[in-house]
Coordinates of C-alpha atoms and ligand atoms in Angstrom, one line a residue:
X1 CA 0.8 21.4 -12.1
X2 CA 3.5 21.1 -9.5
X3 CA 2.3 18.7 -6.6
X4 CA 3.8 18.2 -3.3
X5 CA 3.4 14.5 -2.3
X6 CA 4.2 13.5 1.3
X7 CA 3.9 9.8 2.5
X8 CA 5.7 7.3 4.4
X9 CA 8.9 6.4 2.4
X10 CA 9.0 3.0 3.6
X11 CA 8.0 -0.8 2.1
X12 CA 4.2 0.0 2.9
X13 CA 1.5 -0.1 0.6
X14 CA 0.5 4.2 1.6
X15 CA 4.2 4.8 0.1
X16 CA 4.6 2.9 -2.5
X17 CA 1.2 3.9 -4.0
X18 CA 2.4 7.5 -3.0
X19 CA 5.8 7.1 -5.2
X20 CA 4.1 5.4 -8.2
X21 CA 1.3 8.0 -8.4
X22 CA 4.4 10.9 -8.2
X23 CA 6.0 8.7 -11.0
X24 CA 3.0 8.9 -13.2
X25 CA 1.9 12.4 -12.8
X26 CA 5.9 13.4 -13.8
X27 CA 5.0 11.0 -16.4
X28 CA 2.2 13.3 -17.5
X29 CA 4.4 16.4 -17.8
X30 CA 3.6 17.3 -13.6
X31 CA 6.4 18.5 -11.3
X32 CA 6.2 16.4 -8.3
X33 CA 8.0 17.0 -4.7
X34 CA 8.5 14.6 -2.5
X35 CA 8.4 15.6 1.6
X36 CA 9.3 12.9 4.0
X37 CA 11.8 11.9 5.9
X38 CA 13.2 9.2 3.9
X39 CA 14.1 9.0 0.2
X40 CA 11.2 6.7 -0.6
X41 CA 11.6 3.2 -1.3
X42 CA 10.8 2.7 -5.0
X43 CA 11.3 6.7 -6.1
X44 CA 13.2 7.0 -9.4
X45 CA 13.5 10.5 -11.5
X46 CA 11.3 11.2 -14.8
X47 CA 13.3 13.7 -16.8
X48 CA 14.0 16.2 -13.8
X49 CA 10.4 16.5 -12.9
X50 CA 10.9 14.5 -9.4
X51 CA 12.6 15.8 -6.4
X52 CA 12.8 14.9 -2.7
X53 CA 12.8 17.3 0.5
X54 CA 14.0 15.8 3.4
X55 CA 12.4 16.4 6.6
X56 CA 15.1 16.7 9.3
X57 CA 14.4 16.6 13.1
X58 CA 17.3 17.6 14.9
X59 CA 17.8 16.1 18.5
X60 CA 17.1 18.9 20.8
X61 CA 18.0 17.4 24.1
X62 CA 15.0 19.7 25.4
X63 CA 12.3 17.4 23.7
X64 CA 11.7 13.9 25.0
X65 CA 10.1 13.4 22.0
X66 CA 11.2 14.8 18.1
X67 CA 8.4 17.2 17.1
X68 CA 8.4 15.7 13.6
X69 CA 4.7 16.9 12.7
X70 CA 6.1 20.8 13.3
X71 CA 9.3 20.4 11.3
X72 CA 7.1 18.5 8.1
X73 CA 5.4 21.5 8.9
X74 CA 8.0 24.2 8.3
X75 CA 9.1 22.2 5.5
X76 CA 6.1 22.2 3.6
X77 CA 5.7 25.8 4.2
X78 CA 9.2 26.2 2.8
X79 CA 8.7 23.9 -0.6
X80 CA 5.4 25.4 -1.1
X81 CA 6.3 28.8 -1.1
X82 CA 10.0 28.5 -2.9
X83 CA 8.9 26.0 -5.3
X84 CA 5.3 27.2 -6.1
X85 CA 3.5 24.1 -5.1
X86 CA -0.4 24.4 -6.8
X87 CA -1.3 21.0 -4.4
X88 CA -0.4 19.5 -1.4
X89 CA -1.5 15.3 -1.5
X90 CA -0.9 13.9 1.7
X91 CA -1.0 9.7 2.5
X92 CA -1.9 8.8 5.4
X93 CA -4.4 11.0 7.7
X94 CA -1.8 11.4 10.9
X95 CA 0.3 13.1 10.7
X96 CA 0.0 14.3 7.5
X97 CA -3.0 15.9 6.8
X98 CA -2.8 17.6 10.1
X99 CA 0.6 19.2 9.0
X100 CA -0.5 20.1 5.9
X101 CA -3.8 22.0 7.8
X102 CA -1.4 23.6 9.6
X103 CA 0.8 24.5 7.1
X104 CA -2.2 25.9 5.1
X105 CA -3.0 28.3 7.2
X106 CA 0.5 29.7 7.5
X107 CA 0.4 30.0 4.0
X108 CA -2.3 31.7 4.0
X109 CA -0.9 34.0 6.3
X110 CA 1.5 34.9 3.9
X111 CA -1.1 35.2 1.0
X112 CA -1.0 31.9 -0.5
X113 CA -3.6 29.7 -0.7
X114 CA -2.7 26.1 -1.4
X115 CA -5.6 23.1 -1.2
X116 CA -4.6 19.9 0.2
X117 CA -5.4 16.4 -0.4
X118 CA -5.8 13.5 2.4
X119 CA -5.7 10.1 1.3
X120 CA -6.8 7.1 3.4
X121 CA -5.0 4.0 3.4
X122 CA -6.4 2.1 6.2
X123 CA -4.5 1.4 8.8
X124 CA -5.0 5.4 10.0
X125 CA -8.2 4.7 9.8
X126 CA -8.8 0.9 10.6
X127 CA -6.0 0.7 13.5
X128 CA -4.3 3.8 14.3
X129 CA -7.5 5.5 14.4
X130 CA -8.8 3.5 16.5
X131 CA -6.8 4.9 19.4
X132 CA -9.2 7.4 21.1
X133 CA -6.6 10.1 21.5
X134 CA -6.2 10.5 17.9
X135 CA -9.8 11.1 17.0
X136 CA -10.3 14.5 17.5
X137 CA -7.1 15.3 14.9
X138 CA -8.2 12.6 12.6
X139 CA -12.1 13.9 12.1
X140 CA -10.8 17.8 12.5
X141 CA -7.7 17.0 9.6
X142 CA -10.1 14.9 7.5
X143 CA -13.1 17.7 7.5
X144 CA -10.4 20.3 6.6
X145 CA -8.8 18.6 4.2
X146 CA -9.8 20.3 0.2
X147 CA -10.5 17.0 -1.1
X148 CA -10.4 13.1 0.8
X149 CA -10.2 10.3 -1.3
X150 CA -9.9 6.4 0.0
X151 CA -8.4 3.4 -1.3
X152 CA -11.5 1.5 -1.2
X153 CA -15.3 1.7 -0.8
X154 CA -14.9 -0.7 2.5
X155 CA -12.1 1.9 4.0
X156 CA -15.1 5.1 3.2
X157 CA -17.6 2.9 4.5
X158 CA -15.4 2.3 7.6
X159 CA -14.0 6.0 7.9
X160 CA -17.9 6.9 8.4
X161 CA -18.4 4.1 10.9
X162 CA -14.9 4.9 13.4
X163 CA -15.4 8.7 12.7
X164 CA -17.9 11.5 13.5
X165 CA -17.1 12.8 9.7
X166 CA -19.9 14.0 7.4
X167 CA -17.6 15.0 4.5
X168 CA -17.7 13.3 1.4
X169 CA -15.0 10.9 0.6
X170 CA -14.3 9.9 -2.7
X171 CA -13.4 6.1 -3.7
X172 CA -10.4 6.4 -5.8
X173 CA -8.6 2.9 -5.8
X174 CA -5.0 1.9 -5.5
X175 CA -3.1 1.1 -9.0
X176 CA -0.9 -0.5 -10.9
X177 CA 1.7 -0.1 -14.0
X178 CA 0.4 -2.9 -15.4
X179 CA 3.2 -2.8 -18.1
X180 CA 6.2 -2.9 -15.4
X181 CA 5.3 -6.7 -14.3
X182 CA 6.4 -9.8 -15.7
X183 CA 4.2 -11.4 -18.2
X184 CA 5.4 -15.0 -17.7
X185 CA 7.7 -16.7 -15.1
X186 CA 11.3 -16.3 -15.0
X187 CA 12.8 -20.2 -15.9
X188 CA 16.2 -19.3 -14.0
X189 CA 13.7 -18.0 -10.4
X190 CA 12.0 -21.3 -11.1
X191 CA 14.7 -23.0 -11.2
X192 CA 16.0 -21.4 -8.4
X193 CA 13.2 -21.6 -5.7
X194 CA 11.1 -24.6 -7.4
X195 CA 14.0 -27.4 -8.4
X196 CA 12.2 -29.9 -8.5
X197 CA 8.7 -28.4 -10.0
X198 CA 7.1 -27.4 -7.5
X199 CA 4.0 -25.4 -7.0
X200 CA 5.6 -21.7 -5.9
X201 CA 3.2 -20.2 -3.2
X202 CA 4.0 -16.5 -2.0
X203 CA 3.1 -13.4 1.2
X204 CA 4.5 -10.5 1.1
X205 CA 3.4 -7.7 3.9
X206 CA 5.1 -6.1 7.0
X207 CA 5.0 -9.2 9.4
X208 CA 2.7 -7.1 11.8
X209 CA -0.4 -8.8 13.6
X210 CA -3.0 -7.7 11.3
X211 CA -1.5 -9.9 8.4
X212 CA -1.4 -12.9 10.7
X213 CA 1.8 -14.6 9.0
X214 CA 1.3 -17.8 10.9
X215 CA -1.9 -18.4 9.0
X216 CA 0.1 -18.2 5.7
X217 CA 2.8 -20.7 7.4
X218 CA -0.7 -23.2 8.4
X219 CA -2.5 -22.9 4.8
X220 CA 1.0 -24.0 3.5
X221 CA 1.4 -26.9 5.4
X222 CA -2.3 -28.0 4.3
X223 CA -1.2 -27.6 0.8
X224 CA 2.1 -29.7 0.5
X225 CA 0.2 -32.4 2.3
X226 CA -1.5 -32.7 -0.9
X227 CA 1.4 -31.7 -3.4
X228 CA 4.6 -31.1 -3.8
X229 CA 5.1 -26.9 -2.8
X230 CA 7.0 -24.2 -1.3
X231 CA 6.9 -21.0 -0.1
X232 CA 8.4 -17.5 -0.4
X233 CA 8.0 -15.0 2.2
X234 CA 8.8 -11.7 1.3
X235 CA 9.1 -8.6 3.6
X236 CA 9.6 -8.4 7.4
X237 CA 8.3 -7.2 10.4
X238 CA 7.5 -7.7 14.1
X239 CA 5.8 -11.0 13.6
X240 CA 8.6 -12.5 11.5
X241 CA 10.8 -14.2 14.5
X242 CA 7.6 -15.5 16.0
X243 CA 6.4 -16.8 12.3
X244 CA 10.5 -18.2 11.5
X245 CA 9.9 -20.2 14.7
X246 CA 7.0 -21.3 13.8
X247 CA 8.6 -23.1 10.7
X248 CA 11.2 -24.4 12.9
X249 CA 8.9 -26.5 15.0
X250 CA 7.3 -27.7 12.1
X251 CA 10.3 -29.0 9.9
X252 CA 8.9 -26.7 7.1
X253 CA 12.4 -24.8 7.2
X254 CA 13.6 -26.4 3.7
X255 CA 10.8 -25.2 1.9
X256 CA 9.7 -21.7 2.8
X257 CA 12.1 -19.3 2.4
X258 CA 12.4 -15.8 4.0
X259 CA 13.8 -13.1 1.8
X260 CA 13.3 -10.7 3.5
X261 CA 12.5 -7.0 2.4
X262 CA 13.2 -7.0 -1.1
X263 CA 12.8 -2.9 -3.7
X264 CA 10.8 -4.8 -6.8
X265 CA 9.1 -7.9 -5.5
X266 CA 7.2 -8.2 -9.6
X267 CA 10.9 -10.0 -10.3
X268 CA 10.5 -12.7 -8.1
X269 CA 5.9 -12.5 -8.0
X270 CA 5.8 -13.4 -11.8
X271 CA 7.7 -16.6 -11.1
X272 CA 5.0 -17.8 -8.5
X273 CA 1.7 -20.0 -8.9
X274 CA -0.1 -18.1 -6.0
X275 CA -0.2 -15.2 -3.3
X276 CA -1.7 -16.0 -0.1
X277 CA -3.1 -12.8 2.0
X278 CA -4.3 -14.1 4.9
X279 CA -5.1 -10.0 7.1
X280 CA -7.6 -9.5 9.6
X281 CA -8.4 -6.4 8.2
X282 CA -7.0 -5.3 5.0
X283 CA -8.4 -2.0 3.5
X284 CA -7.1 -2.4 -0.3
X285 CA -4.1 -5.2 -0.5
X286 CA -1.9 -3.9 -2.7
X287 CA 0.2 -7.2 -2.5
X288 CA -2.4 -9.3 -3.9
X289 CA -3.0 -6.7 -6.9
X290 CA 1.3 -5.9 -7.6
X291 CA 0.4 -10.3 -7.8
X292 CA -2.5 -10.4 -9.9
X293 CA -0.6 -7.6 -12.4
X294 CA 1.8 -10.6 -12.8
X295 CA -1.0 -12.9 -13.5
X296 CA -0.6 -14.7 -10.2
X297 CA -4.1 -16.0 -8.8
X298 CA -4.6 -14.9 -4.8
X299 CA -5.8 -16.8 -2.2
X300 CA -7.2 -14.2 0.3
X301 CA -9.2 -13.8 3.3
X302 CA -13.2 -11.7 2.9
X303 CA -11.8 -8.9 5.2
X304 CA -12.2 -4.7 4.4
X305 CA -11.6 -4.3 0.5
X306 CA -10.0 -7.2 -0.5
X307 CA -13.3 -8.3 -2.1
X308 CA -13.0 -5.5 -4.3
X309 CA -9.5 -6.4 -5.4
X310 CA -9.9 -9.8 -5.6
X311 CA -13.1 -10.8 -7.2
X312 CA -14.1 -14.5 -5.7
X313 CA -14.0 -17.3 -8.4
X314 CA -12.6 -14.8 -11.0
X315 CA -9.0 -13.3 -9.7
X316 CA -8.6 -16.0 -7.1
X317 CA -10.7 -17.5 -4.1
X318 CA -12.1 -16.0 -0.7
X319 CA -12.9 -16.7 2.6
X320 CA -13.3 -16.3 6.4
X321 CA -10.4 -14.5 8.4
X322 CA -8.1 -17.0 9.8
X323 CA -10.1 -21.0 8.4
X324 CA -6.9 -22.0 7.1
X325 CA -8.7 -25.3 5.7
X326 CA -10.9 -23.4 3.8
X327 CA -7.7 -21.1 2.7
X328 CA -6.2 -24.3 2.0
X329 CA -9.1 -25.8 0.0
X330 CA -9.0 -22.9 -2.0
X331 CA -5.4 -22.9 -2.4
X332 CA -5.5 -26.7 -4.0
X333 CA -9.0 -25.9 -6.2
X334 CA -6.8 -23.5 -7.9
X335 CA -3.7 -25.5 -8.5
X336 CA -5.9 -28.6 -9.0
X337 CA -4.3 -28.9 -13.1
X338 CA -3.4 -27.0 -15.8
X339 CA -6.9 -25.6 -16.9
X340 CA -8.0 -24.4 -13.3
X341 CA -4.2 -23.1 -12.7
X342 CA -4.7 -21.2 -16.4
X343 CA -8.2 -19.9 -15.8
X344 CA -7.6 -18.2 -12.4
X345 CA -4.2 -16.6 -14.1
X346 CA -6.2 -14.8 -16.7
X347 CA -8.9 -13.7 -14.4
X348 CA -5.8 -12.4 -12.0
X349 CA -4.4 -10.6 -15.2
X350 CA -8.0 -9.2 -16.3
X351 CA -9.4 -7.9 -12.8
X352 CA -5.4 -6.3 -12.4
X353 CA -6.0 -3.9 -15.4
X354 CA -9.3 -2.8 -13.8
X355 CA -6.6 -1.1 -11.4
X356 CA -4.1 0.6 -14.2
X357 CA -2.9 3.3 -13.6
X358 CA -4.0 5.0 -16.9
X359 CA -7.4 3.9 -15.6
X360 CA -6.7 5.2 -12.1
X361 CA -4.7 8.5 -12.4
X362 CA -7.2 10.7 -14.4
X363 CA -9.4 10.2 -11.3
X364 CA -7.0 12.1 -9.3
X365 CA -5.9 14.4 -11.9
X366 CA -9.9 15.4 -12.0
X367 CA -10.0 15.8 -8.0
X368 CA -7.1 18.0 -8.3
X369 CA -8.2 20.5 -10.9
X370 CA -11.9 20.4 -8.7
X371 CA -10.0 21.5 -6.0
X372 CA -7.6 24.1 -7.3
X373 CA -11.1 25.3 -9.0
X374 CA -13.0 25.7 -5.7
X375 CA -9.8 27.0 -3.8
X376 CA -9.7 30.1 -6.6
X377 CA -13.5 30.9 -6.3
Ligands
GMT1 O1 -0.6 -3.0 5.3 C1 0.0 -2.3 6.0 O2 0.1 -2.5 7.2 C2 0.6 -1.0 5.5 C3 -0.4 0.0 5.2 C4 0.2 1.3 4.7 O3 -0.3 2.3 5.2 O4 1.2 1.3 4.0 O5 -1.2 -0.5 4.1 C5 -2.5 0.0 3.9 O6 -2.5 0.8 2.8 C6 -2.2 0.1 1.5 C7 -2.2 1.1 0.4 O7 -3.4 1.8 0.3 C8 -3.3 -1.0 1.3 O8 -3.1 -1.7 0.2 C9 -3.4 -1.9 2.5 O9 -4.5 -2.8 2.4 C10 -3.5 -1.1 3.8 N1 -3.3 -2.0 5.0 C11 -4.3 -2.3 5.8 O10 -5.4 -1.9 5.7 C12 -3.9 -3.3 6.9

């Protein structure tokens, strides 16, 4: 098949599930093209099979604003036709899937018919969507789309609750390469963020609200009251100045350390004794999985479909958005000793190949030959 992927090519988890699942399907003996704007983060070439289109906008001093949507557009239009695209699988409902409606229908113009696929990922739906002015393009692109798919039953549920859609979605959850992450820690990493033998806690997200950092920054401070710890914080965002100041006032400087946005966070995960996820809303948390595949237990809140990642008492421990002391509790039940510390580990590792991507991938690889079926008849 050759598939035309577009996404956001940056650090989130829509693009980075985006590249993998490109990855795997060239994997599989699939041509995959990438449209976006960006060269995605993580994208790497399988044999020739993967190549990236870059969407352009020029600056027309005539537009106060760069008509992005229109150019992806005309780009699709352009890949689809001189490369023979059979698909169209778009992340990320705006503006996305309404491009690739658009697009659809100049194709079809021309005598091609192409289906398209819109994936959820949650924030379009859970955030963005939110925003009254983009409902009527988010139900119309969604109802249009050949095939919808979410991340998680939670985001489904909630795509039926925000949305006046009818459609059926289909659950098809996020994924990992299992294989691709560290099996045990890395003594030199140790060595190098936990001297003294310390109990390694780790976030990683975008620093925006939603994640609420500073609760992370609080269920720390609750643990190293009660042993020795520190804490890596990886990725960055709008919240990270606020959340670096934080630490400040509370003399925690020494022992969490920011490293910013970093291309395979699995090197530095598999060296850590827990992730802490600590969202408002979270539709999948792809974080505390890319964790788990490393066998790191996750402390998380009960938010979206982070239940379904994170199985309570199995993969890691659960609760209420933002009661840090109950994060905290959680935090120290796990790291109590050696047994608790080793049973939580192997639950991480057995609930992360639930989510591997040999498991996963047939499930889209079935949606797409559904659609190019139905499209045809
Ligand atoms: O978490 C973010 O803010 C980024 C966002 C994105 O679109 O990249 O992540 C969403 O999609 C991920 C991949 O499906 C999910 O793992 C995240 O849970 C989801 N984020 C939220 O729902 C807040």
């Amino acid at each position: 098949m050759r598939i035309g992927i577009v996404c956001y090519p940056t650090f989130g988890g829509s693009g980075v599930v985006a590249t993998e699942l490109g990855i795997a399907l060239a994997q599989k003996g699939h041509t995959v093209h990438f449209i976006t704007y960006d060269r995605p983060v993580r994208l790497r070439d399988v044999e020739g099979r993967v190549f990236y289109h870059e969407v352009r906008v020029s600056d027309y001093p005539l537009f106060d604003y760069p008509p992005y949507e229109l150019v992806l557009t005309s780009k699709l239009v352009d890949v689809a036709e001189h490369e023979g695209l059979d698909l169209i699988h778009v992340h990320y409902a705006i503006p996305h899937a309404s491009a690739a409606w658009m697009a659809q229908r100049i194709l079809h113009s021309r005598g091609l018919d192409i289906p398209f696929i819109t994936t959820l990922h949650g924030t379009d739906i859970t955030l963005v969507g939110r925003d009254p002015s983009f409902e009527p393009v988010i139900t119309f692109s969604i109802e249009r789309s050949n095939g919808v798919t979410a991340v998680s039953e939670s985001l489904k549920q909630d795509t039926y609750a925000h949305f006046p859609v009818k459609r059926d979605i289909r659950v098809i959850p996020n994924f990992v390469c299992v294989d691709q992450y560290p099996s045990a820690p890395d003594p030199a990493l140790r060595q190098r963020y936990a001297p003294n033998g310390e109990k390694l806690l780790v976030h990683i997200s975008n620093f925006r609200p939603v994640k609420r950092v500073e609760d992370v920054v609080h269920v720390f401070r609750k643990v190293r009251e009660h042993m020795p710890a520190r804490l890596l914080m990886i990725g960055d965002g709008p919240e990270r100045q606020r959340v670096e100041n934080l630490c400040r006032q509370m003399k925690t400087c020494n022992d969490i350390l920011f490293l910013g946005k970093i291309t395979r966070p699995e090197d530095v995960l598999g060296s850590c004794d827990l992730f802490v996820l600590t969202s408002e809303s979270e539709s999948f948390g792809l974080a505390a999985l890319e964790a788990m595949a490393c066998s790191v237990p996750v402390v998380s809140t009960d938010t979206g479909g982070t239940p379904e990642v994170n199985i309570h008492g199995v993969s890691g421990l659960l609760s209420p958005v933002g009661d840090t002391d109950a994060m905290a509790a959680n935090a120290l039940e796990i790291l109590k000793d050696g047994t608790s510390i080793a049973r939580y580990r192997k639950g991480a590792w057995e609930q992360a190949q639930r989510f591997d991507v040999h498991n996963v991938l047939p499930r889209y690889e079935a949606l797409y030959a559904e659609v190019l079926e139905a499209i045809k008849a």
